[in-house]
Coordinates of C-alpha atoms and ligand atoms in Angstrom, one line a residue:
X1 CA 0.0 0.0 -0.1
X2 CA 1.3 3.4 -0.9
X3 CA 1.5 6.0 1.8
X4 CA -1.6 8.3 2.1
X5 CA -1.2 11.5 0.3
X6 CA -0.8 14.2 3.0
X7 CA -3.7 16.7 3.0
X8 CA -1.3 19.6 3.0
X9 CA 2.3 19.5 2.0
X10 CA 4.6 22.3 3.3
X11 CA 6.4 23.9 0.5
X12 CA 9.5 25.0 2.5
X13 CA 10.8 23.2 5.6
X14 CA 13.4 24.1 8.2
X15 CA 15.6 21.8 10.3
X16 CA 16.1 22.8 13.9
X17 CA 19.0 21.3 16.0
X18 CA 17.1 22.0 19.1
X19 CA 20.0 22.4 21.5
X20 CA 21.6 25.2 19.5
X21 CA 18.5 27.3 18.3
X22 CA 17.2 29.5 21.0
X23 CA 17.5 29.3 24.8
X24 CA 14.5 30.6 26.9
X25 CA 15.7 30.1 30.5
X26 CA 19.3 31.1 30.7
X27 CA 20.9 27.7 31.1
X28 CA 22.7 28.1 27.7
X29 CA 20.8 25.1 26.2
X30 CA 18.2 25.6 23.3
X31 CA 14.8 24.4 24.3
X32 CA 11.2 24.2 23.2
X33 CA 10.1 27.6 24.6
X34 CA 13.0 29.0 22.8
X35 CA 11.6 27.6 19.5
X36 CA 8.1 29.0 20.4
X37 CA 9.6 32.4 20.8
X38 CA 11.1 32.3 17.3
X39 CA 7.9 31.1 15.4
X40 CA 7.4 34.7 14.3
X41 CA 10.8 34.7 12.8
X42 CA 10.2 31.4 11.1
X43 CA 7.0 32.7 9.6
X44 CA 8.7 35.8 8.4
X45 CA 11.3 33.7 6.7
X46 CA 8.4 31.8 5.0
X47 CA 8.8 28.4 6.6
X48 CA 5.8 26.1 6.6
X49 CA 7.2 23.1 8.5
X50 CA 9.9 22.4 11.1
X51 CA 11.8 19.3 11.6
X52 CA 13.0 19.0 15.3
X53 CA 16.0 16.9 16.0
X54 CA 15.2 14.4 18.9
X55 CA 13.5 15.9 22.0
X56 CA 13.3 12.6 24.0
X57 CA 15.2 11.9 27.2
X58 CA 18.8 10.9 26.3
X59 CA 22.2 11.1 27.9
X60 CA 23.9 12.8 24.9
X61 CA 23.8 16.4 23.6
X62 CA 22.3 15.3 20.3
X63 CA 19.8 12.9 21.8
X64 CA 19.8 10.4 19.0
X65 CA 20.4 7.7 21.7
X66 CA 17.2 7.9 23.7
X67 CA 16.0 6.4 26.9
X68 CA 12.3 7.0 26.8
X69 CA 10.0 7.3 23.8
X70 CA 7.1 9.0 25.6
X71 CA 8.6 12.0 27.2
X72 CA 10.5 15.2 26.6
X73 CA 14.1 15.6 27.8
X74 CA 14.0 18.1 30.8
X75 CA 16.9 20.0 29.2
X76 CA 14.4 20.9 26.4
X77 CA 11.3 21.4 28.5
X78 CA 8.2 19.6 29.3
X79 CA 5.4 17.7 27.4
X80 CA 3.2 20.8 28.2
X81 CA 5.8 22.9 26.4
X82 CA 5.7 20.6 23.5
X83 CA 2.0 20.6 23.2
X84 CA 2.0 24.5 23.4
X85 CA 4.8 24.5 20.6
X86 CA 2.4 22.4 18.5
X87 CA -0.5 24.8 19.1
X88 CA 1.5 27.9 18.5
X89 CA 3.2 26.4 15.4
X90 CA -0.3 25.7 14.1
X91 CA -1.4 29.3 14.7
X92 CA 1.6 30.3 12.6
X93 CA 0.6 27.7 9.8
X94 CA 3.8 25.7 10.6
X95 CA 3.7 21.9 10.7
X96 CA 5.9 20.1 13.2
X97 CA 7.8 17.0 12.2
X98 CA 9.4 15.0 15.1
X99 CA 12.6 12.9 14.6
X100 CA 11.6 9.3 15.2
X101 CA 14.4 6.9 16.0
X102 CA 13.3 3.4 15.7
X103 CA 16.6 1.8 14.6
X104 CA 18.2 2.0 18.0
X105 CA 17.9 3.1 21.6
X106 CA 20.5 4.1 24.2
X107 CA 22.1 1.3 26.2
X108 CA 20.4 3.2 29.1
X109 CA 17.0 2.5 27.8
X110 CA 15.0 0.3 30.3
X111 CA 14.6 -2.3 27.4
X112 CA 18.3 -2.7 27.0
X113 CA 19.2 -2.5 30.7
X114 CA 16.7 -5.6 31.0
X115 CA 17.9 -7.3 27.8
X116 CA 21.6 -7.2 28.8
X117 CA 20.8 -9.0 32.1
X118 CA 20.6 -12.6 30.7
X119 CA 19.8 -14.4 27.5
X120 CA 16.4 -15.5 28.8
X121 CA 15.4 -12.0 29.8
X122 CA 12.0 -11.0 28.4
X123 CA 13.3 -8.0 26.5
X124 CA 16.4 -10.0 25.1
X125 CA 14.9 -10.3 21.6
X126 CA 14.2 -6.5 21.3
X127 CA 17.9 -6.4 20.3
X128 CA 20.4 -8.5 18.2
X129 CA 22.6 -11.0 20.1
X130 CA 25.1 -13.5 18.8
X131 CA 28.0 -15.5 20.2
X132 CA 31.4 -14.9 18.6
X133 CA 31.3 -18.1 16.6
X134 CA 27.9 -17.3 15.1
X135 CA 29.2 -13.8 14.1
X136 CA 32.2 -15.6 12.5
X137 CA 30.2 -18.1 10.6
X138 CA 28.1 -15.3 9.1
X139 CA 31.1 -13.3 8.3
X140 CA 29.6 -10.2 9.9
X141 CA 32.2 -9.3 12.5
X142 CA 33.4 -6.3 10.4
X143 CA 31.7 -3.9 8.1
X144 CA 32.7 -1.3 5.5
X145 CA 32.3 2.2 6.8
X146 CA 29.4 4.2 5.2
X147 CA 28.7 7.9 4.9
X148 CA 26.3 7.4 7.8
X149 CA 28.3 5.2 10.1
X150 CA 32.1 5.0 10.8
X151 CA 31.7 1.8 12.8
X152 CA 33.9 -1.1 11.5
X153 CA 33.2 -3.5 14.3
X154 CA 29.4 -3.4 15.0
X155 CA 29.4 -6.2 17.7
X156 CA 29.9 -5.1 21.2
X157 CA 30.9 -6.9 24.4
X158 CA 28.2 -7.1 27.2
X159 CA 30.4 -7.7 30.3
X160 CA 30.8 -11.4 30.7
X161 CA 27.8 -12.3 28.5
X162 CA 28.8 -15.1 26.0
X163 CA 26.7 -13.2 23.4
X164 CA 27.6 -9.8 22.0
X165 CA 25.0 -7.1 20.9
X166 CA 24.8 -5.5 17.5
X167 CA 25.2 -1.5 17.4
X168 CA 25.6 -0.2 13.9
X169 CA 26.5 3.4 14.9
X170 CA 28.4 2.8 18.1
X171 CA 28.4 0.7 21.2
X172 CA 26.1 3.2 23.0
X173 CA 23.3 2.7 20.5
X174 CA 22.2 -0.9 20.3
X175 CA 20.1 -1.8 17.2
X176 CA 16.5 -2.8 17.8
X177 CA 15.3 -6.2 16.3
X178 CA 11.9 -6.0 14.6
X179 CA 11.6 -9.7 14.3
X180 CA 10.2 -9.3 17.9
X181 CA 6.4 -9.0 17.7
X182 CA 6.5 -7.5 21.1
X183 CA 8.7 -4.7 19.9
X184 CA 6.3 -4.0 17.0
X185 CA 3.5 -3.6 19.6
X186 CA 5.7 -1.1 21.5
X187 CA 6.2 0.8 18.2
X188 CA 2.4 0.9 17.6
X189 CA 2.0 2.6 21.0
X190 CA 4.7 5.2 20.3
X191 CA 3.3 6.1 16.8
X192 CA -0.3 6.4 18.2
X193 CA 0.9 8.5 21.2
X194 CA 2.8 11.1 19.2
X195 CA 0.3 11.4 16.2
X196 CA -3.0 11.0 18.2
X197 CA -2.5 11.9 21.8
X198 CA 0.0 14.6 21.3
X199 CA -0.9 15.6 17.8
X200 CA 2.3 16.0 15.7
X201 CA 2.0 16.4 11.9
X202 CA 4.6 13.8 10.9
X203 CA 7.8 12.2 11.3
X204 CA 11.3 12.5 10.1
X205 CA 12.6 8.8 10.2
X206 CA 16.1 8.4 11.2
X207 CA 18.4 5.7 9.7
X208 CA 15.6 4.3 7.7
X209 CA 17.7 2.0 5.6
X210 CA 19.4 0.4 8.6
X211 CA 16.3 -1.0 10.4
X212 CA 17.4 -4.4 9.7
X213 CA 21.2 -5.1 9.5
X214 CA 23.3 -5.5 6.4
X215 CA 22.8 -9.3 6.2
X216 CA 19.1 -8.9 6.3
X217 CA 18.8 -5.7 4.4
X218 CA 15.7 -6.6 2.4
X219 CA 13.6 -6.8 5.6
X220 CA 14.0 -2.9 6.0
X221 CA 11.6 -2.3 3.1
X222 CA 9.1 -4.7 4.6
X223 CA 9.4 -2.9 7.9
X224 CA 8.5 0.4 6.3
X225 CA 5.5 -1.2 4.6
X226 CA 4.3 -2.2 8.1
X227 CA 5.0 1.4 9.3
X228 CA 3.1 2.8 6.5
X229 CA 0.1 0.7 7.3
X230 CA 0.4 1.7 10.9
X231 CA 0.4 5.4 9.9
X232 CA -2.7 4.7 7.7
X233 CA -4.5 3.1 10.7
X234 CA -3.5 5.8 13.1
X235 CA -3.6 9.1 11.3
X236 CA -3.9 9.1 7.5
X237 CA -2.1 11.9 5.9
X238 CA 0.5 12.3 8.6
X239 CA 3.8 13.0 6.7
X240 CA 6.7 10.8 6.6
X241 CA 10.2 11.8 5.4
X242 CA 13.0 9.2 5.6
X243 CA 16.7 9.4 6.1
X244 CA 17.8 6.9 3.5
X245 CA 21.4 7.9 3.2
X246 CA 22.4 6.0 0.1
X247 CA 22.6 6.3 -3.7
X248 CA 19.5 7.1 -5.7
X249 CA 18.9 3.5 -6.8
X250 CA 18.9 2.3 -3.3
X251 CA 16.6 5.1 -2.1
X252 CA 13.9 4.7 -4.7
X253 CA 12.1 1.6 -3.2
X254 CA 11.4 3.4 0.1
X255 CA 9.1 5.6 -1.8
X256 CA 6.6 2.6 -1.7
X257 CA 6.1 3.3 2.0
X258 CA 7.2 7.0 2.6
X259 CA 6.0 10.2 1.3
X260 CA 9.4 11.7 1.0
X261 CA 13.1 10.8 1.3
X262 CA 16.0 13.1 1.6
X263 CA 18.1 13.4 -1.6
X264 CA 21.6 12.8 -0.5
X265 CA 23.0 12.4 -4.1
X266 CA 21.7 15.8 -4.9
X267 CA 23.2 17.4 -1.8
X268 CA 26.7 16.1 -2.7
X269 CA 26.2 17.0 -6.4
X270 CA 25.3 20.5 -5.4
X271 CA 28.3 20.7 -3.2
X272 CA 30.6 19.5 -6.0
X273 CA 29.1 21.9 -8.5
X274 CA 29.6 24.9 -6.2
X275 CA 33.2 23.8 -5.5
X276 CA 34.1 23.1 -9.1
X277 CA 32.1 26.0 -10.5
X278 CA 30.9 23.6 -13.1
X279 CA 27.8 21.8 -13.8
X280 CA 27.7 18.0 -14.1
X281 CA 24.6 17.4 -16.0
X282 CA 22.7 17.8 -12.8
X283 CA 19.3 18.5 -14.3
X284 CA 19.6 15.2 -16.6
X285 CA 20.6 13.2 -13.4
X286 CA 17.7 14.7 -11.5
X287 CA 15.2 13.8 -14.3
X288 CA 16.4 10.2 -14.2
X289 CA 16.0 10.0 -10.4
X290 CA 12.5 11.3 -10.7
X291 CA 11.7 8.5 -13.3
X292 CA 13.1 6.0 -10.9
X293 CA 11.2 7.3 -7.8
X294 CA 7.9 7.5 -9.8
X295 CA 8.2 3.8 -10.6
X296 CA 7.7 3.1 -6.9
X297 CA 5.3 6.1 -6.1
X298 CA 4.0 8.5 -8.7
X299 CA 3.3 10.9 -5.8
X300 CA 6.9 10.8 -4.5
X301 CA 8.2 14.0 -2.8
X302 CA 11.8 14.7 -3.3
X303 CA 13.2 16.2 0.0
X304 CA 16.0 18.4 -1.0
X305 CA 18.7 20.1 1.1
X306 CA 22.1 21.7 0.7
X307 CA 23.2 20.0 4.0
X308 CA 21.9 18.8 7.3
X309 CA 23.2 18.3 10.9
X310 CA 25.4 15.4 9.7
X311 CA 27.2 17.2 6.9
X312 CA 29.7 20.1 6.9
X313 CA 27.9 23.5 6.7
X314 CA 27.4 24.8 3.0
X315 CA 29.0 28.1 4.1
X316 CA 32.2 26.2 4.8
X317 CA 32.0 24.1 1.8
X318 CA 32.1 27.2 -0.4
X319 CA 34.9 28.8 1.6
X320 CA 32.7 31.4 3.2
X321 CA 32.2 33.1 -0.1
X322 CA 29.0 35.1 0.3
X323 CA 28.2 35.1 -3.3
X324 CA 28.5 31.4 -3.5
X325 CA 26.5 31.0 -0.3
X326 CA 23.7 32.9 -2.0
X327 CA 24.2 30.9 -5.2
X328 CA 23.7 27.7 -3.3
X329 CA 20.4 29.0 -1.9
X330 CA 19.3 30.2 -5.4
X331 CA 19.8 26.6 -6.8
X332 CA 18.2 24.8 -3.9
X333 CA 15.1 27.2 -3.8
X334 CA 14.3 27.0 -7.5
X335 CA 14.6 23.3 -8.0
X336 CA 11.6 20.9 -7.8
X337 CA 11.0 19.3 -4.4
X338 CA 10.5 20.1 -0.8
X339 CA 13.5 22.0 0.4
X340 CA 14.8 21.7 4.0
X341 CA 16.8 24.6 5.2
X342 CA 19.2 23.7 7.9
X343 CA 19.1 26.3 10.8
X344 CA 21.6 29.0 10.3
X345 CA 22.1 28.4 6.5
X346 CA 19.8 31.5 6.0
X347 CA 22.5 33.7 7.8
X348 CA 25.5 31.9 6.1
X349 CA 26.6 30.1 9.3
X350 CA 29.8 28.1 9.0
X351 CA 31.1 24.8 10.5
X352 CA 33.1 21.6 9.7
X353 CA 33.3 18.4 11.5
X354 CA 33.6 17.0 14.3
X355 CA 29.9 17.1 14.6
X356 CA 29.3 19.6 17.4
X357 CA 30.9 22.4 15.2
X358 CA 28.3 21.9 12.4
X359 CA 25.7 22.4 15.1
X360 CA 26.9 25.7 16.7
X361 CA 24.6 28.3 18.4
X362 CA 22.4 30.4 16.1
X363 CA 23.5 34.0 16.0
X364 CA 20.4 36.1 16.7
X365 CA 22.0 39.6 17.7
X366 CA 25.4 41.1 18.2
X367 CA 24.9 41.5 21.9
X368 CA 27.7 39.7 23.8
X369 CA 25.4 38.1 26.2
X370 CA 22.3 37.7 24.1
X371 CA 19.9 35.7 26.2
X372 CA 18.5 33.9 23.2
X373 CA 21.8 32.6 22.1
X374 CA 22.7 29.1 23.3
X375 CA 26.1 28.6 24.9
X376 CA 26.4 24.9 25.5
X377 CA 29.4 24.9 23.1
X378 CA 32.1 27.5 22.4
X379 CA 31.7 28.3 18.7
X380 CA 34.7 27.8 16.5
X381 CA 33.3 28.7 13.2
X382 CA 30.2 30.8 13.5
X383 CA 31.0 33.8 15.8
X384 CA 30.3 37.5 15.7
X385 CA 33.7 37.9 14.0
X386 CA 33.0 35.6 11.1
X387 CA 29.1 35.9 10.6
X388 CA 26.8 38.9 10.8
X389 CA 24.1 38.0 13.2
X390 CA 20.5 38.0 12.1
X391 CA 19.7 41.4 13.7
X392 CA 22.2 43.0 11.4
X393 CA 21.3 41.0 8.2
X394 CA 17.6 41.9 8.6
X395 CA 18.3 45.5 7.8
X396 CA 20.6 44.8 4.9
X397 CA 18.8 44.3 1.5
X398 CA 22.0 42.4 0.2
X399 CA 22.3 40.0 3.2
X400 CA 22.2 36.2 2.9
X401 CA 19.1 36.4 5.1
X402 CA 17.2 38.7 2.7
X403 CA 18.4 36.5 -0.2
X404 CA 16.8 33.4 1.4
X405 CA 13.7 35.5 2.3
X406 CA 13.1 36.7 -1.2
X407 CA 13.7 33.4 -2.7
X408 CA 11.3 31.6 -0.4
X409 CA 8.6 34.3 -1.0
X410 CA 9.2 33.8 -4.7
X411 CA 8.9 30.1 -4.5
X412 CA 5.6 30.3 -2.7
X413 CA 4.2 32.9 -5.1
X414 CA 5.1 30.9 -8.3
X415 CA 3.3 27.6 -8.6
X416 CA 5.8 26.6 -11.4
X417 CA 8.7 26.7 -8.7
X418 CA 6.7 25.2 -5.7
X419 CA 5.1 22.4 -7.5
X420 CA 5.7 19.3 -5.4
X421 CA 4.0 16.4 -7.0
X422 CA 5.2 15.3 -10.4
X423 CA 8.3 17.6 -10.6
X424 CA 8.2 19.9 -13.7
X425 CA 11.7 20.3 -15.0
X426 CA 13.4 20.7 -18.3
X427 CA 17.1 20.9 -19.0
X428 CA 18.1 23.9 -21.2
X429 CA 21.5 23.5 -22.7
X430 CA 23.5 26.7 -23.0
X431 CA 26.5 24.9 -24.1
X432 CA 28.7 26.2 -21.2
X433 CA 29.7 24.1 -18.2
X434 CA 30.0 27.3 -16.0
X435 CA 26.2 27.8 -16.5
X436 CA 23.2 25.9 -15.4
X437 CA 19.8 26.6 -16.9
X438 CA 16.5 25.0 -16.4
X439 CA 12.8 25.6 -17.1
X440 CA 10.0 24.9 -14.7
X441 CA 7.2 24.5 -17.3
X442 CA 3.7 25.1 -16.0
X443 CA 0.3 25.6 -17.7
X444 CA -0.3 29.1 -16.3
X445 CA 3.2 30.5 -16.1
X446 CA 6.4 28.8 -16.8
X447 CA 9.7 29.9 -15.3
X448 CA 13.3 30.0 -16.6
X449 CA 16.3 29.9 -14.2
X450 CA 19.8 30.5 -15.0
X451 CA 22.8 30.3 -12.7
X452 CA 26.4 31.5 -13.4
X453 CA 28.4 29.0 -11.3
X454 CA 31.6 30.6 -12.2
X455 CA 33.8 33.5 -11.1
X456 CA 33.7 34.7 -14.8
X457 CA 31.4 37.4 -16.2
X458 CA 29.2 35.7 -18.8
X459 CA 27.1 36.9 -21.6
X460 CA 24.3 34.6 -22.3
X461 CA 22.4 34.0 -25.5
X462 CA 19.0 32.2 -24.9
X463 CA 18.0 29.7 -27.5
X464 CA 15.5 31.3 -30.0
X465 CA 12.6 29.2 -28.6
X466 CA 13.3 30.6 -25.1
X467 CA 13.7 34.3 -26.0
X468 CA 10.3 35.1 -24.7
X469 CA 11.5 34.6 -21.2
X470 CA 12.2 38.3 -20.8
X471 CA 10.6 39.3 -17.5
X472 CA 12.9 39.3 -14.5
X473 CA 11.2 37.9 -11.4
X474 CA 14.3 37.7 -9.3
X475 CA 18.0 38.5 -9.7
X476 CA 20.7 37.9 -7.2
X477 CA 22.7 40.9 -8.5
X478 CA 21.7 43.8 -10.6
X479 CA 21.1 42.1 -14.0
X480 CA 19.3 44.0 -16.8
X481 CA 16.4 42.3 -18.4
X482 CA 17.4 40.3 -21.5
X483 CA 17.2 42.2 -24.8
X484 CA 16.3 39.8 -27.6
X485 CA 17.6 36.8 -25.6
X486 CA 21.0 38.3 -24.6
X487 CA 21.7 38.5 -21.0
X488 CA 24.8 39.7 -18.9
X489 CA 25.5 37.8 -15.7
X490 CA 28.1 38.7 -13.2
X491 CA 30.1 35.9 -11.4
X492 CA 28.0 33.5 -9.1
X493 CA 24.8 35.3 -10.1
X494 CA 21.3 33.8 -10.6
X495 CA 18.3 35.1 -12.5
X496 CA 14.6 33.8 -12.6
X497 CA 12.6 34.8 -15.7
X498 CA 9.1 34.5 -17.0
X499 CA 7.3 35.7 -20.0
X500 CA 5.9 39.1 -20.3
X501 CA 2.1 38.8 -20.4
Ligands
CA601 CA1 17.3 26.4 28.0
CA602 CA1 19.2 -1.6 12.6

């Protein structure tokens, strides 16, 4: 069964790393009331849905290793705060998607503290256990690292237990085993609780391709079928967006059961294009991926992003070049799909790994002791010396913030750009690798987009059959309207054109 078509699909989304976004109570840690206080800001930016990184009780700063599926970590607030966030977000026409981690728990989750006690414990089969000879026989003692896990030895010792447990990401995150019918019943309770009792709008699904381990990979797709049916029974139209961190071919089958999946291949392609300042047939590759996705689900939604909380920030990828930071946004926000802006991208925040430094405090103002600013970590990359805070950018028409805001406004105003189902996209070849040009055809009003990816000044000659695109809807720099199809474009500039009616 295909997932239910959501009743309303947000056109521009925003990922919030909760700990770093906004602090409401002076402890230096971002929290739910902090997010509530910034809903006006998010609405001004044009955001229609927020994805919150995990909010459940957890011993870590990132909280991807949870100890309780039914509560809120006290560092972030209370269940009452969470419900108020949902209500206030709704008043701002912003949907809320919660990160749901079904692949693993913390070793401190009561299921695991029970399971590790003995092989005949009632919770033992919630996790994966094997003896060393069994692991050897299956040849699964070691694995190749992947973009989403650096773990080479996924089997971990449990004190003097003859069996080891499986933890794909690291020893503090034991993988759950959905061969257990009891565990599936627990999952049903979790999903019903958050969708119906609490009332969230959807889930971002963590580590979706790893639900079953590598030697039983085919079961992961079965699991999501079960999950999709569970959503259908619980709250039809609740939104699901999966983290399937893999190549497009491997991602596509997940559309059978999920509304959307994140497009990692596109994210890395965009980064390469920006670094190399050259196109690599991106539009043709995208069209191929759409064809593949549609085979599994004609209503597929391509969840697109420049980067997320697991990737180096786009500002650093492009060497903190403001023009290229804007160019990245111009491409993302004019391509088909459902864009996810990673918090801070809209002010050009920087950061490279290790992970905490791609998750630094949002810079709201230039006050040294801004009460909204989180301080759980000393920022190395995004400081008042390197980044203009939001308060300054708001008053600067040329700022990265106003660039994002204008593009999001344009996207929402133009159905050709924001069309989500059945992506409308045509490659226009301008015969120059430094340029990228595409059309977003639409019955009422088609749009033509051109980017100069390079440091060179370019004069562009539109093909004869596209010369009627002469009305400038948006330009990143001052770009005169094309005269008989000829157009001047400075370095790293973008222009969005329509017909003159
Ligand atoms: Ca706080
Ligand atoms: Ca797993």
